[in-house]
XYZ file of C-alpha atoms in Angstrom:
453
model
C 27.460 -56.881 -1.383
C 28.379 -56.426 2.327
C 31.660 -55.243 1.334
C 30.917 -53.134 -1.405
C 28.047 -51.228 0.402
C 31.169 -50.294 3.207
C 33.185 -49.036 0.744
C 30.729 -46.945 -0.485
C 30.090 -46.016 2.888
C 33.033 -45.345 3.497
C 33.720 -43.033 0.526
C 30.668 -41.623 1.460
C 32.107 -40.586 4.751
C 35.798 -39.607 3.459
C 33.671 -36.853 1.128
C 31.940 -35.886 4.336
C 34.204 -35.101 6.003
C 36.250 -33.114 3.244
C 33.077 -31.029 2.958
C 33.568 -30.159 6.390
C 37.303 -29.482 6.458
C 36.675 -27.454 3.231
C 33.610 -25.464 4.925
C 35.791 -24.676 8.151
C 38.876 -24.027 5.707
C 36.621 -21.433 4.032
C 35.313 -19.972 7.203
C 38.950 -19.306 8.898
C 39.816 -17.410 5.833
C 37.256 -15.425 5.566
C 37.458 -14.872 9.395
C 41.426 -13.935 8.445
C 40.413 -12.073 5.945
C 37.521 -9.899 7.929
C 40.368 -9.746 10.850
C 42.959 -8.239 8.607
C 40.273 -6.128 7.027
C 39.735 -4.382 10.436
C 43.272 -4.271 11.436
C 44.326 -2.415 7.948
C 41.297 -0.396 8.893
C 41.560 0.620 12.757
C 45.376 1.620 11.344
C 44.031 3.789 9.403
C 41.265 4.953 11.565
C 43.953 5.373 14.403
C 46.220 7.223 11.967
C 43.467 9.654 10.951
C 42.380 10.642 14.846
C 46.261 11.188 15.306
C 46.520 13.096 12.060
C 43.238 14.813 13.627
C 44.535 15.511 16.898
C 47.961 17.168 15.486
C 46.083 19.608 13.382
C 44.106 20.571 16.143
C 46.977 20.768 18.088
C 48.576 22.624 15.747
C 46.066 25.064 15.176
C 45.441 26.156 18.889
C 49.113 27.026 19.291
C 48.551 29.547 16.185
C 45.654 31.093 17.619
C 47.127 31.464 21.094
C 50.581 33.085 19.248
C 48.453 34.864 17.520
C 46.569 36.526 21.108
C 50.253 36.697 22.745
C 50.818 39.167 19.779
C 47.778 41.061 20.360
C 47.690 41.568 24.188
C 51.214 42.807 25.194
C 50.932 44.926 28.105
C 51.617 48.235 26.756
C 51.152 49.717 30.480
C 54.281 48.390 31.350
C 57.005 50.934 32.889
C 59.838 50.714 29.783
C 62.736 53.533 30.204
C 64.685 52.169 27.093
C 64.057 51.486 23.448
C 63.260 47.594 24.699
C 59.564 48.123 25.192
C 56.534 46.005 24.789
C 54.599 46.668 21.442
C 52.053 44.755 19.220
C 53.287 42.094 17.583
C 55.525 40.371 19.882
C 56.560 36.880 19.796
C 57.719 34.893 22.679
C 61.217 33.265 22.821
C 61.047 29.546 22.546
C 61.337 26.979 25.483
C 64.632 25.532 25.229
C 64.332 23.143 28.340
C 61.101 21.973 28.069
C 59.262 23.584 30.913
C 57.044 24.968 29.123
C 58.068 28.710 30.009
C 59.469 31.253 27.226
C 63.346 31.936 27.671
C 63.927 35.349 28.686
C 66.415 36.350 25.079
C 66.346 34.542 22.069
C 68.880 37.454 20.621
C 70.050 40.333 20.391
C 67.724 43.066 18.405
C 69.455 42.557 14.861
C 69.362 39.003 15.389
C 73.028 38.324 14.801
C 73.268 36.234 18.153
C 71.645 33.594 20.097
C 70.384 31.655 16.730
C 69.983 28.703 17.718
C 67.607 30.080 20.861
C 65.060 31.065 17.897
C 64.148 27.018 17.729
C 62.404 25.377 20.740
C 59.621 23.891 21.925
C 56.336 25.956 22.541
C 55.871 28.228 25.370
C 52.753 26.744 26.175
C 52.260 27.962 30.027
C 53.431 31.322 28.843
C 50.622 31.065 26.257
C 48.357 30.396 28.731
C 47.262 27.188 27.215
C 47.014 23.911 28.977
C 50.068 21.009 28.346
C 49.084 20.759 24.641
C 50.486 17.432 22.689
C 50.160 16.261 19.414
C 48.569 12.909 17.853
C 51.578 10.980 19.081
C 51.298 12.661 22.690
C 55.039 14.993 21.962
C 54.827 18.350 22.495
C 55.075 20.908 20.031
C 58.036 22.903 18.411
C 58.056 26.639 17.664
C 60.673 28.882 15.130
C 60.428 32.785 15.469
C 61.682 35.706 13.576
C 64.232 37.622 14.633
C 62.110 40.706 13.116
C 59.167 39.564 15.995
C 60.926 38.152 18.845
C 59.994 40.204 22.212
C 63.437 40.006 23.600
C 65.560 41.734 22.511
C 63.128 43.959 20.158
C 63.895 45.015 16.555
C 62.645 48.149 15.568
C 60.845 49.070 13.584
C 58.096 46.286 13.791
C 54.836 47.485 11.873
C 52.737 46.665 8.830
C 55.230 46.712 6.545
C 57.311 44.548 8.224
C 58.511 41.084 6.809
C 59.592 37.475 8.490
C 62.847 36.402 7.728
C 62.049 32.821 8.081
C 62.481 30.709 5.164
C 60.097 27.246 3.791
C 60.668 24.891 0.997
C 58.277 22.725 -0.100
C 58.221 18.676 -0.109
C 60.376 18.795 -3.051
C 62.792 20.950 -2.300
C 61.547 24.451 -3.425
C 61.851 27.365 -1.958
C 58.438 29.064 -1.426
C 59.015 31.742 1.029
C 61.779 33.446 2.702
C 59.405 35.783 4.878
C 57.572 33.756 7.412
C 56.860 35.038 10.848
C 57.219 32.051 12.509
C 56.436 27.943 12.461
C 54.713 25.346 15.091
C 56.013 22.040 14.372
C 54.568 18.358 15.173
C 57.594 16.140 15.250
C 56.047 12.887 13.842
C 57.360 9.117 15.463
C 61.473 9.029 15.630
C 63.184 7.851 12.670
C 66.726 7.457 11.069
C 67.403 10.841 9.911
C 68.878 11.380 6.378
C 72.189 12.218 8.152
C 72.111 8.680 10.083
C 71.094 10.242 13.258
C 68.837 8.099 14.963
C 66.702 9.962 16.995
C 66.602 9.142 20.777
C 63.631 10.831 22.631
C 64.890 9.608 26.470
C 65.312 12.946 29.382
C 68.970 12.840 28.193
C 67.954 14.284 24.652
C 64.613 15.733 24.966
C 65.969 19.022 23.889
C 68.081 18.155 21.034
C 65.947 19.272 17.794
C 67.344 16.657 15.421
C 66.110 13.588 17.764
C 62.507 15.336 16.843
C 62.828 17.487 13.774
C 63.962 15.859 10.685
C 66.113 16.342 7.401
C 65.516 16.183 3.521
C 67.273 17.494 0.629
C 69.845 19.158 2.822
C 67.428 21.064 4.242
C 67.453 20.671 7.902
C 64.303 21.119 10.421
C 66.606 21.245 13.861
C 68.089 24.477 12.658
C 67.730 27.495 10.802
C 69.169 30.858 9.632
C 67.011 33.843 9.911
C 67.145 35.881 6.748
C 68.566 33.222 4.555
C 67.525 29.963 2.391
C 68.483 27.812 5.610
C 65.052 27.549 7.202
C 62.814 24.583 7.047
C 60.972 21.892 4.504
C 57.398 20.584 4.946
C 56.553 16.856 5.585
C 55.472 14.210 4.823
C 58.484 12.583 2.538
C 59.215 9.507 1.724
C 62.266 7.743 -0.251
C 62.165 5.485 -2.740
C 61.120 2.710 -0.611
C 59.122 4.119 1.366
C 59.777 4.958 4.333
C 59.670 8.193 6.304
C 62.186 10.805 5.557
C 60.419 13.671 6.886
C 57.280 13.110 8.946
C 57.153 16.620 10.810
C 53.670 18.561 10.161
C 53.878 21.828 10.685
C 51.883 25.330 10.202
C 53.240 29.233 9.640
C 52.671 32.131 10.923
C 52.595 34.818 8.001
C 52.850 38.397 7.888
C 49.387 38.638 6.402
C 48.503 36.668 9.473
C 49.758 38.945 11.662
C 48.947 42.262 9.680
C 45.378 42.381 11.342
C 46.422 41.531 14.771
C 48.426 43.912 14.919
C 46.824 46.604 12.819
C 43.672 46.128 15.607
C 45.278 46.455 18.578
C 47.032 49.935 17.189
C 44.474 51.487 16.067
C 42.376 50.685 19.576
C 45.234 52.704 21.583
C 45.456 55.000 19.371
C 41.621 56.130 19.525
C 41.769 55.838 23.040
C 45.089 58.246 23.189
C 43.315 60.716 21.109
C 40.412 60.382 24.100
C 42.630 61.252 26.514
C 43.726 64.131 25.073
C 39.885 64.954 24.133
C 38.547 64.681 27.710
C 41.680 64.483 29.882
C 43.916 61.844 31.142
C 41.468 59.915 33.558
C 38.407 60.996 32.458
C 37.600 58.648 29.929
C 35.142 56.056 30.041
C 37.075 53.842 27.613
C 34.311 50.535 27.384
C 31.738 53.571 25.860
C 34.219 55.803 24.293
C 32.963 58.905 26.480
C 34.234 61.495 28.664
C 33.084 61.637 32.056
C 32.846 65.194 32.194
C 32.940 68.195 29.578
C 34.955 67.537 26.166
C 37.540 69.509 25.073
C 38.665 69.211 21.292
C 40.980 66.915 18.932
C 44.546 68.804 17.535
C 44.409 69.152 13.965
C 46.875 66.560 11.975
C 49.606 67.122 10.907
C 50.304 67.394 7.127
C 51.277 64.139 5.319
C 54.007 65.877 3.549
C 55.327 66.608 7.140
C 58.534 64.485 6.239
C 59.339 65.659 10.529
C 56.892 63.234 11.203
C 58.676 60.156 9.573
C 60.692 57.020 11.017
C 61.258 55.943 14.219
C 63.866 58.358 16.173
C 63.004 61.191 18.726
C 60.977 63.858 17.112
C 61.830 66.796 18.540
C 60.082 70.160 19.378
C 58.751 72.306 16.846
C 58.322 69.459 14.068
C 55.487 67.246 13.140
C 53.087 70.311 14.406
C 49.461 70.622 13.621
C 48.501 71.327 9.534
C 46.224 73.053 7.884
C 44.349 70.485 6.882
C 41.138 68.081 8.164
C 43.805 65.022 7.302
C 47.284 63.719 7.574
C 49.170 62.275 10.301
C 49.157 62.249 13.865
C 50.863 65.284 15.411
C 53.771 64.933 17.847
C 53.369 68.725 18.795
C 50.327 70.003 18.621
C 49.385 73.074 19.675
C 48.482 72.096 23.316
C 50.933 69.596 23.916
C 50.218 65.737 24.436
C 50.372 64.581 28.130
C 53.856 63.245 29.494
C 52.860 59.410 29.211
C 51.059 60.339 25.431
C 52.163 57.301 23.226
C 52.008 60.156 20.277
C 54.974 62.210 21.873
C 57.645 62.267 19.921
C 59.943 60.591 22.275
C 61.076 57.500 21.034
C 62.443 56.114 24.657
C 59.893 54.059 26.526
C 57.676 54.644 23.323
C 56.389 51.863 21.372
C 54.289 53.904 19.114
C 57.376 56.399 18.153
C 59.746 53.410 18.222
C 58.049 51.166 15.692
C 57.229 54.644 13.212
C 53.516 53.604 13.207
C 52.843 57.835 12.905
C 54.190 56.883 9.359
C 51.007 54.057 9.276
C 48.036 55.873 10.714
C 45.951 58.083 8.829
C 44.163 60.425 10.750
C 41.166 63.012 9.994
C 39.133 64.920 12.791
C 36.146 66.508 12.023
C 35.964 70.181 11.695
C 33.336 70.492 14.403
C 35.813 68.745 16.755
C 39.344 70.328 16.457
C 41.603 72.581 17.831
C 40.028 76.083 18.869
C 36.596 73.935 19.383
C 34.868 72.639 22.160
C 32.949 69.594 22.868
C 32.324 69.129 19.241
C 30.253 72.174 19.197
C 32.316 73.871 16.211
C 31.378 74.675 12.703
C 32.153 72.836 9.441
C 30.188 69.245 10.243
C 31.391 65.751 10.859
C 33.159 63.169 8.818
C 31.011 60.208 6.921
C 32.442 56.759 7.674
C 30.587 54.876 4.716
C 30.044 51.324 5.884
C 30.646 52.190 9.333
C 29.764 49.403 11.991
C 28.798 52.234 14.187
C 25.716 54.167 12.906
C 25.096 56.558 11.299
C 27.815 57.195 9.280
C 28.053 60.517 8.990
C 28.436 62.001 12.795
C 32.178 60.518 13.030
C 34.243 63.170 15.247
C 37.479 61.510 14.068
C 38.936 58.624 11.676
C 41.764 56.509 11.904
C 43.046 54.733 8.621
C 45.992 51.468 9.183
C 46.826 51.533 5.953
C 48.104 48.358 5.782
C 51.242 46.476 4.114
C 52.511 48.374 0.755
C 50.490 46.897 -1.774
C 52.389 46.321 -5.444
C 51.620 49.904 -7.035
C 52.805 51.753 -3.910
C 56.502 52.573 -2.860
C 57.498 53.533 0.513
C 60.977 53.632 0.540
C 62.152 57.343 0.507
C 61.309 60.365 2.141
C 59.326 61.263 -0.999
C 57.615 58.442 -1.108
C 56.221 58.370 2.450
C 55.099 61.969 1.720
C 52.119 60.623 -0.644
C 48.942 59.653 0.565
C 49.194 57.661 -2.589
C 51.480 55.269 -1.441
C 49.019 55.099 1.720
C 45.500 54.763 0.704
C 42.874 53.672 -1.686
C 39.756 54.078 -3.178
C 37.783 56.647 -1.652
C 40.236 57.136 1.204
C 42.802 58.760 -1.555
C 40.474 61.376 -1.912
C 39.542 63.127 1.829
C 38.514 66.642 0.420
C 35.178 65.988 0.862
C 35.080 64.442 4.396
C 34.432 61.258 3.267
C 35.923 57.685 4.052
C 34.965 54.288 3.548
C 35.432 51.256 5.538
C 36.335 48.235 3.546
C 35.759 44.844 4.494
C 36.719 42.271 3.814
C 40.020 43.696 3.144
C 41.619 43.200 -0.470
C 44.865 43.436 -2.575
C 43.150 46.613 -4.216
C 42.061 48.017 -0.979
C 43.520 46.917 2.570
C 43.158 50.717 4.541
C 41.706 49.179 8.006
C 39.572 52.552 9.538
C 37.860 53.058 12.332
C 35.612 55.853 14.346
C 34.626 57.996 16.939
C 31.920 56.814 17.523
């Protein structure tokens, strides 16, 4: 009995102690399986805040390209046909300081390609040593319609990118961009079997960032042409990366109010210094600081003198007959000799980019030539949903009016002579003083007017 109550004892003690193994078997896998649980998920938390970071990243260098375009200074002394205007683009950074290159081209574009593609100007931004998720720096492609140096001309509403984009699977979906920020994801193989080497050596060799899918290439481009860029992520068959650069465009219709705003700004402040006299105008209030004079009549829309982006010379594009039309570049008392609505084209950027072909101007009769200080007969213009009120004491208007929408055509001489081709809505129809300001801007209406006041 001895015997047999130790081997059940002992039995006892064998299942015991499996219980136990089995209980701490069960815990470590668990424990594995929490551990492994957290790992797959701080991976993909950590992917996310880089993902995160690179959009904001991303999105700051677009805004600050964005203000560059919007705050040239047009104050500059410019003697040639070279000069500062709205809507300027920096070169890239080609050597990673961090400061634009001085020429990315000449104005047609036809040189100095590969200058187009760099990193991003970020101290010439003004921005502080922005990096992406994975701590790299960013990359930056620019038309050579917008590049500031050297200038093609005409640069305006109306003009298109000449970058191109295909999508993740290989389809072309524009061939008009303005420009690109890139984030170059981690390094990779390349699809060519580059393997890209990030040391000081290579730093500014695109391909050991900027990657390659379907033939289309992200370390180069051709401006005006199919060669331009392909958007990320892609992966082959196996999955891996093939393309892992994020990147976001800069579009005409991004840059259309940029610099539509910053035109039409100088321009109401050129027509005060004709109004009150160079350097008497309060420009913060819009005022003169002594007596007003009087705003020169337009000229007539079907002025075809007043068209394209050469020297206009004396005696054409005079004042109409009319309350509407285009700016003058003679009117009857001349502008002043620094008057961005001269018809000089050199050291001009108004003439030089044909924006007198953009602007739609009106003045009220009470205000225009052989008045003074607003004091004439005939009324005001109305402004209908005028920020300033009220709407109907508006000594001038100014119309942008905008990119050619699909029912205009703006290609010949003929063309450009109807308001048609210019304006909507109630805009198309001036006769009786009346305007409307439209916002938010459509593909039915997209005339951008302001006032005075």
């Amino acid at each position: 009995m001895i015997f047999g109550f130790k081997i059940i004892n002992s039995v006892y003690s064998v299942r015991k102690e499996s219980g136990a193994t089995l209980i701490l078997l069960l815990f470590i896998i668990a424990l594995a399986a929490t551990a492994y649980s957290l790992k797959v998920f701080d991976a993909s938390d950590l992917k996310a805040e880089r993902d995160r970071k690179t959009m904001l990243a991303l999105a700051e260098a677009k805004t600050a390209l964005l203000g560059y375009a919007a705050s040239p200074n047009l104050n500059a002394i410019c003697t040639s046909s070279n000069c500062p205007r709205p809507g300027d683009l920096p070169c890239p950074d080609t050597n990673n300081d961090g400061v634009k290159e001085t020429t990315c081209g000449n104005a047609s574009g036809t040189t100095s390609q590969a200058a187009r593609l760099g990193r991003l100007p970020w101290k010439s931004l003004g921005l502080e040593d922005i990096r992406d998720g994975n701590g790299e720096r960013l990359w930056y492609a620019v038309s050579s319609r917008y590049k500031e140096n050297s200038r093609f001309s005409p640069l305006n509403s109306d003009s298109v990118g000449t970058i191109s984009l295909r999508d993740s699977t290989g389809n072309l979906i524009s061939t008009s961009l303005v420009a690109i920020v890139f984030s170059a994801g981690p390094p990779l193989v390349r699809q060519d079997g580059v393997l890209q080497l990030r040391d000081t050596a290579n730093e500014n060799v695109a391909s050991n960032y900027l990657d390659i899918a379907f033939g289309e290439d992200n370390a180069d481009f051709v401006d005006g042409t199919n060669n331009g860029f392909i958007i990320g992520p892609i992966r082959s068959v196996t999955g891996s990366d093939m393309v892992n650069d994020k990147l976001l465009t800069i579009t005409q219709s991004d840059m259309i109010p940029v610099i539509e705003t910053r035109v039409l700004a100088e321009s109401q402040n050129g027509l005060l210094d004709y109004y009150c006299g160079l350097g008497n105008v309060n420009y913060s209030t819009k005022s003169c600081s002594g007596a007003g004079g009087f705003f020169p009549k337009p000229a007539s829309f079907s002025d075809t003198g007043c068209l394209g982006n050469v020297a206009i010379g004396t005696g054409t594009c005079g004042e109409g007959t009319l309350t509407h039309g285009r700016i003058s570049a003679n009117p009857t008392i001349p502008w002043t000799s620094t008057s961005i609505f001269r018809g000089t084209s050199v050291g001009n950027w108004f003439q030089l980019n044909a924006w007198r072909e953009l602007i739609h101007y009106a003045v009220a009769p009470a205000c225009m030539t052989g008045t003074t200080n607003c004091l004439g007969s005939g009324g005001f213009l109305t402004l209908n949903n005028s920020i300033v009120t009220p709407v109907n004491i508006k000594q001038f208007i100014l119309i942008a009016t905008g990119v050619t929408l699909p029912t205009q055509l703006r290609t010949s001489a003929l063309d450009k002579s109807a308001e048609a081709n210019y304006l909507e809505g109630e805009n198309l129809f001036p006769l009786d003083n009346s305007y409307i300001r439209t916002s938010p801007l459509t593909n039915a209406i997209n005339d951008r007017a302001i006032s005075l006041p």
